[in-house]
Amino acid sequence: MTFSKTLKLSNGVEMPIFGLGTWQSSREEVIHAVRTAILDGYRLIDTATCYQNEDAIGEALQQLFKEGVIKREEIFVTTKCWTTHLSPEDQEEGLRESLQRLKLDHVDLYLAHMPGAFNKDMSEQRKDVTVEDVWKGFESLYEKKLTRAIGVSNFSIEQIDRIMKVAKVPIHNSQVELHLYFQQKPLVEACKKHGISVTAYSPIGSPGRVNFVLPNGYKPEWPPAPSPLEDQAVVKLAEKYSRTPAQILLRHLMQHGIAVIPKSTNDKRIKENHGVYDFELSDEDVKKLDSAPQNERMFWQDFLVGHPEDPFKNERK
């Protein structure tokens, strides 16, 4: 059985298909998690300015470089530009601050975390900044070689299409909520049409999201949602393949060519999640999971309500 551990982005950069998500990880947790993951063979670490743990990740990476465990060119680091620095005039400052915290001279992938820009303290929406404006700034960061690839996160199909009509540098990656109960098939198809790779965040669900607080103190009201890990079809397949439910969910997405970044700070689960390369779901079982009921998204990002670039405005009730 052959299965590629990387996705080739449209600019030729090789991106690992499997990585460690670090959202809601404290300093001590994330240092330990990054170390555990890399020693287990992970080669993609995903973070963001608003996770407030870039400095801890930078510390962990520097220690691993110093110990000779990995070289800089062997690790793929993704971070994201928060809404407070999405305006083109603020983007370079935001990225350079991230690089300083990560203790790197470049990242491998830089994503616009949301499509809607805000002022520096998030007290006002920057309604004058379009996604086309955001992308023009990102192209400049790419040309300055501060990042090896650029992309978007939480952007709608319509916003991606608009960017691709004017882009000098195409979108290399789109990171979105994507899991068994929200497979985003139209968006995945739209990205495929444009040659854009897709990364799934919360690929096994996200029960911990109800505890999240934004950097400005705002606590989103995210309702509980059914857990894909408890889905009966998934549980049965886990028994059939002698795997964990998480491994079944992750392998399902990977067989569709979608990158996954499950978050964990637990040693056992970090290693378990990664055990997805030595088995393969049958076509029949992939189709079975493809037909799972599709519920609403888990992450609504209500602070974007009223913004012209709210990506969910057509879905909101």
Coordinates of C-alpha atoms in Angstrom, one line a residue:
M1 CA 0.0 0.0 0.0
T2 CA 1.4 3.4 -1.0
F3 CA 0.2 6.6 0.5
S4 CA 1.9 10.0 0.2
K5 CA 2.6 11.7 3.4
T6 CA 2.7 15.1 1.7
L7 CA 0.5 17.3 -0.5
K8 CA 2.2 19.3 -3.3
L9 CA 1.0 22.9 -3.3
S10 CA 0.5 24.7 -6.6
N11 CA 3.9 26.4 -6.2
G12 CA 5.7 23.1 -5.8
V13 CA 6.1 23.3 -2.0
E14 CA 5.6 20.0 -0.2
M15 CA 3.2 20.2 2.7
P16 CA 2.7 17.3 5.1
I17 CA -0.8 15.9 5.0
F18 CA -0.8 15.3 8.7
G19 CA 0.0 17.7 11.5
L20 CA -0.5 18.8 15.1
G21 CA -3.1 21.3 15.9
T22 CA -2.3 23.6 18.9
W23 CA -5.4 25.6 19.5
Q24 CA -6.3 25.9 23.2
S25 CA -3.0 24.6 24.4
S26 CA -1.2 26.3 27.3
R27 CA 2.5 27.1 27.2
E28 CA 3.6 24.0 29.1
E29 CA 1.1 21.8 27.2
V30 CA 2.2 22.9 23.8
I31 CA 5.9 22.7 24.5
H32 CA 5.4 19.1 25.6
A33 CA 2.9 18.3 22.7
V34 CA 5.2 19.7 20.0
R35 CA 8.1 17.7 21.4
T36 CA 6.1 14.5 21.6
A37 CA 4.7 14.9 18.1
I38 CA 8.0 15.6 16.4
L39 CA 9.7 12.7 18.1
D40 CA 6.8 10.6 16.9
G41 CA 7.4 11.7 13.3
Y42 CA 5.0 14.7 12.9
R43 CA 6.4 17.3 10.5
L44 CA 3.7 19.9 10.4
I45 CA 2.9 22.2 13.4
D46 CA -0.2 24.4 13.0
T47 CA -0.6 27.5 15.1
A48 CA -2.0 31.1 14.9
T49 CA -1.4 34.5 16.4
C50 CA -4.7 34.3 18.3
Y51 CA -3.8 31.0 19.9
Q52 CA -1.2 33.0 22.0
N53 CA 1.3 30.1 22.0
E54 CA 3.7 30.9 19.1
D55 CA 6.4 31.8 21.6
A56 CA 6.1 28.4 23.3
I57 CA 6.2 26.6 20.0
G58 CA 9.2 28.6 19.0
E59 CA 10.9 27.6 22.2
A60 CA 10.1 23.9 21.6
L61 CA 11.4 24.0 18.0
Q62 CA 14.6 25.7 18.9
Q63 CA 15.4 23.1 21.6
L64 CA 14.7 20.3 19.0
F65 CA 17.0 22.0 16.5
K66 CA 19.7 22.4 19.1
E67 CA 19.4 18.7 20.0
G68 CA 19.7 17.7 16.4
V69 CA 16.3 16.0 16.4
I70 CA 15.3 17.8 13.3
K71 CA 16.6 20.6 11.0
R72 CA 14.5 23.7 10.2
E73 CA 14.0 22.6 6.6
E74 CA 12.4 19.3 7.9
I75 CA 9.6 20.9 9.7
F76 CA 6.5 22.7 8.2
V77 CA 5.2 25.6 10.3
T78 CA 1.8 27.2 9.6
T79 CA 0.6 30.3 11.4
K80 CA -2.2 32.7 10.8
C81 CA -2.8 36.5 10.6
W82 CA -5.5 37.6 13.0
T83 CA -8.2 40.1 12.1
T84 CA -6.4 42.9 13.9
H85 CA -3.6 42.8 11.3
L86 CA -5.5 41.8 8.2
S87 CA -5.4 45.3 6.7
P88 CA -2.6 45.3 4.1
E89 CA -0.7 48.1 5.9
D90 CA -0.6 45.9 9.1
Q91 CA 0.2 42.5 7.7
E92 CA 4.0 42.6 7.6
E93 CA 4.1 43.8 11.2
G94 CA 1.8 40.9 12.2
L95 CA 3.9 38.3 10.4
R96 CA 7.2 39.7 11.7
E97 CA 5.9 39.6 15.2
S98 CA 4.8 36.0 14.7
L99 CA 8.3 35.2 13.3
Q100 CA 9.9 36.8 16.3
R101 CA 7.8 34.7 18.7
L102 CA 8.4 31.5 16.7
K103 CA 12.1 32.3 16.5
L104 CA 12.1 31.7 12.7
D105 CA 13.1 33.8 9.7
H106 CA 10.1 32.5 7.7
V107 CA 7.1 30.3 8.1
D108 CA 6.1 27.6 5.6
L109 CA 2.4 28.7 5.3
Y110 CA 0.8 31.9 6.3
L111 CA -3.0 32.1 6.4
A112 CA -5.5 34.9 6.7
H113 CA -7.3 33.6 9.7
M114 CA -10.6 35.2 8.9
P115 CA -11.8 37.2 5.9
G116 CA -13.0 40.2 7.9
A117 CA -10.5 42.9 9.0
F118 CA -10.8 44.8 12.3
N119 CA -8.9 47.7 14.0
K120 CA -6.1 46.9 16.4
D121 CA -8.2 46.4 19.5
M122 CA -11.1 44.7 17.7
S123 CA -13.5 47.4 18.7
E124 CA -14.4 48.3 15.1
Q125 CA -14.9 46.3 12.0
R126 CA -12.7 47.5 9.0
K127 CA -15.6 47.4 6.5
D128 CA -13.4 49.2 3.9
V129 CA -11.0 46.2 3.6
T130 CA -12.0 43.6 1.1
V131 CA -10.7 40.1 0.7
E132 CA -9.0 41.3 -2.5
D133 CA -7.2 43.9 -0.5
V134 CA -6.1 41.3 2.1
W135 CA -4.8 39.0 -0.7
K136 CA -2.8 41.8 -2.4
G137 CA -1.0 42.3 0.9
F138 CA -0.4 38.6 1.3
E139 CA 1.2 38.4 -2.1
S140 CA 3.7 41.1 -0.9
L141 CA 4.6 38.9 2.1
Y142 CA 5.1 35.9 -0.2
E143 CA 7.3 38.0 -2.6
K144 CA 9.4 39.1 0.4
K145 CA 10.0 35.4 1.2
L146 CA 8.7 35.8 4.7
T147 CA 6.5 32.7 4.0
R148 CA 6.9 29.8 1.5
A149 CA 3.2 29.7 0.8
I150 CA 0.1 31.7 1.5
G151 CA -3.6 30.8 2.0
V152 CA -6.9 31.5 3.6
S153 CA -8.9 30.2 6.6
N154 CA -12.7 30.3 7.1
F155 CA -13.2 32.0 3.6
S156 CA -16.3 31.2 1.6
I157 CA -16.4 29.8 -1.9
E158 CA -17.5 33.2 -3.2
Q159 CA -14.6 34.9 -1.5
I160 CA -12.1 32.3 -2.8
D161 CA -13.5 32.8 -6.3
R162 CA -13.1 36.6 -6.1
I163 CA -9.5 36.3 -4.9
M164 CA -8.6 33.9 -7.7
K165 CA -10.0 36.2 -10.3
V166 CA -7.4 38.9 -9.4
A167 CA -4.6 36.9 -7.8
K168 CA -1.0 37.2 -9.1
V169 CA 0.0 34.5 -6.7
P170 CA -2.8 31.9 -6.3
I171 CA -4.2 30.7 -3.0
H172 CA -2.0 27.7 -2.0
N173 CA -4.2 26.4 0.9
S174 CA -7.6 26.8 2.4
Q175 CA -8.1 25.8 6.0
V176 CA -11.7 25.2 7.1
E177 CA -13.8 23.4 9.7
L178 CA -14.2 20.0 8.1
H179 CA -15.2 16.7 9.7
L180 CA -17.6 13.8 9.3
Y181 CA -20.7 15.8 10.0
F182 CA -19.6 18.9 8.0
Q183 CA -17.6 17.6 5.0
Q184 CA -17.8 20.9 3.0
K185 CA -18.0 19.0 -0.3
P186 CA -18.9 22.1 -2.4
L187 CA -15.9 24.0 -1.0
V188 CA -13.5 21.1 -1.4
E189 CA -14.7 20.8 -5.1
A190 CA -14.2 24.6 -5.6
C191 CA -10.7 24.4 -4.2
K192 CA -9.9 21.4 -6.4
K193 CA -11.0 23.4 -9.4
H194 CA -8.6 26.2 -8.5
G195 CA -5.7 23.8 -7.6
I196 CA -6.0 24.8 -3.9
S197 CA -5.1 22.3 -1.2
V198 CA -7.5 21.9 1.7
T199 CA -6.7 21.5 5.4
A200 CA -9.4 20.3 7.8
Y201 CA -9.4 21.8 11.3
S202 CA -11.4 20.0 14.0
P203 CA -11.2 16.8 11.8
I204 CA -12.4 14.6 14.7
G205 CA -14.8 17.2 16.2
S206 CA -14.1 19.8 18.8
P207 CA -15.7 19.3 22.2
G208 CA -13.3 21.7 23.9
R209 CA -14.4 24.7 21.7
V210 CA -17.1 25.7 24.2
N211 CA -14.4 26.9 26.6
F212 CA -12.6 29.2 24.1
V213 CA -12.2 32.9 24.8
L214 CA -10.8 35.3 22.1
P215 CA -7.7 37.4 22.9
N216 CA -10.0 40.5 23.5
G217 CA -12.0 38.6 26.1
Y218 CA -15.0 37.8 23.9
K219 CA -16.4 34.3 24.6
P220 CA -18.2 32.9 21.6
E221 CA -21.5 31.1 22.2
W222 CA -21.0 27.9 20.4
P223 CA -23.7 25.3 21.1
P224 CA -22.9 21.6 21.8
A225 CA -22.7 19.4 18.7
P226 CA -22.7 15.6 18.1
S227 CA -19.3 14.0 18.3
P228 CA -18.0 12.2 15.1
L229 CA -16.0 10.0 17.5
E230 CA -19.2 8.5 18.8
D231 CA -20.8 7.9 15.4
Q232 CA -22.0 4.3 15.2
A233 CA -20.6 3.8 11.7
V234 CA -17.2 5.1 12.8
V235 CA -17.3 2.9 15.9
K236 CA -18.0 -0.2 13.8
L237 CA -15.3 0.6 11.3
A238 CA -12.8 1.1 14.2
E239 CA -13.7 -2.4 15.4
K240 CA -13.4 -3.8 11.8
Y241 CA -9.9 -2.3 11.2
S242 CA -8.7 -2.6 14.8
R243 CA -8.2 1.1 15.0
T244 CA -9.4 4.0 17.1
P245 CA -12.4 6.1 16.0
A246 CA -10.1 9.0 15.6
Q247 CA -7.8 7.1 13.2
I248 CA -10.9 6.1 11.1
L249 CA -12.0 9.8 10.9
L250 CA -8.5 11.0 10.0
R251 CA -7.8 8.4 7.4
H252 CA -11.2 9.0 5.8
L253 CA -10.3 12.7 5.1
M254 CA -6.7 11.9 4.1
Q255 CA -7.9 9.4 1.5
H256 CA -9.8 12.3 -0.1
G257 CA -6.4 14.2 -0.2
I258 CA -7.4 16.6 2.6
A259 CA -4.7 17.5 5.2
V260 CA -5.6 17.0 8.8
I261 CA -4.4 18.8 12.0
P262 CA -5.9 17.0 15.0
K263 CA -5.2 18.8 18.3
S264 CA -4.1 17.0 21.4
T265 CA -1.9 17.5 24.3
N266 CA -2.1 13.9 25.5
D267 CA 1.0 11.8 24.7
K268 CA -1.0 8.6 24.0
R269 CA -3.5 10.3 21.7
I270 CA -0.9 12.3 19.8
K271 CA 0.8 9.0 19.0
E272 CA -2.4 7.1 18.3
N273 CA -3.8 9.8 16.0
H274 CA -0.6 9.5 13.9
G275 CA -1.1 5.8 13.3
V276 CA -2.9 6.2 10.0
Y277 CA -0.4 5.2 7.4
D278 CA -0.4 1.4 7.7
F279 CA -4.0 0.7 6.9
E280 CA -6.5 1.8 4.2
L281 CA -10.3 2.2 4.2
S282 CA -12.0 0.3 1.4
D283 CA -13.8 2.3 -1.2
E284 CA -17.1 1.0 0.2
D285 CA -16.2 2.2 3.7
V286 CA -15.1 5.6 2.4
K287 CA -18.5 5.9 0.6
K288 CA -20.3 4.9 3.8
L289 CA -18.6 7.7 5.7
D290 CA -19.1 10.1 2.8
S291 CA -22.9 9.6 3.3
A292 CA -22.9 10.6 7.0
P293 CA -25.6 13.2 7.9
Q294 CA -24.4 16.7 7.4
N295 CA -25.2 19.1 10.3
E296 CA -24.5 22.8 10.8
R297 CA -21.0 24.0 11.3
M298 CA -19.7 24.2 14.8
F299 CA -17.8 27.5 14.5
W300 CA -20.0 30.5 13.5
Q301 CA -17.6 33.4 14.4
D302 CA -20.4 35.7 15.5
F303 CA -18.0 38.7 15.8
L304 CA -18.1 38.8 12.0
V305 CA -21.9 39.5 12.0
G306 CA -22.5 42.8 10.1
H307 CA -19.1 42.7 8.4
P308 CA -19.4 42.9 4.5
E309 CA -16.9 40.0 4.4
D310 CA -18.8 37.8 6.9
P311 CA -18.2 34.4 5.1
F312 CA -21.3 32.8 6.8
K313 CA -23.9 35.6 6.2
N314 CA -25.8 33.5 3.7
E315 CA -25.9 30.5 6.1
R316 CA -26.9 32.4 9.3
K317 CA -30.5 32.0 10.5

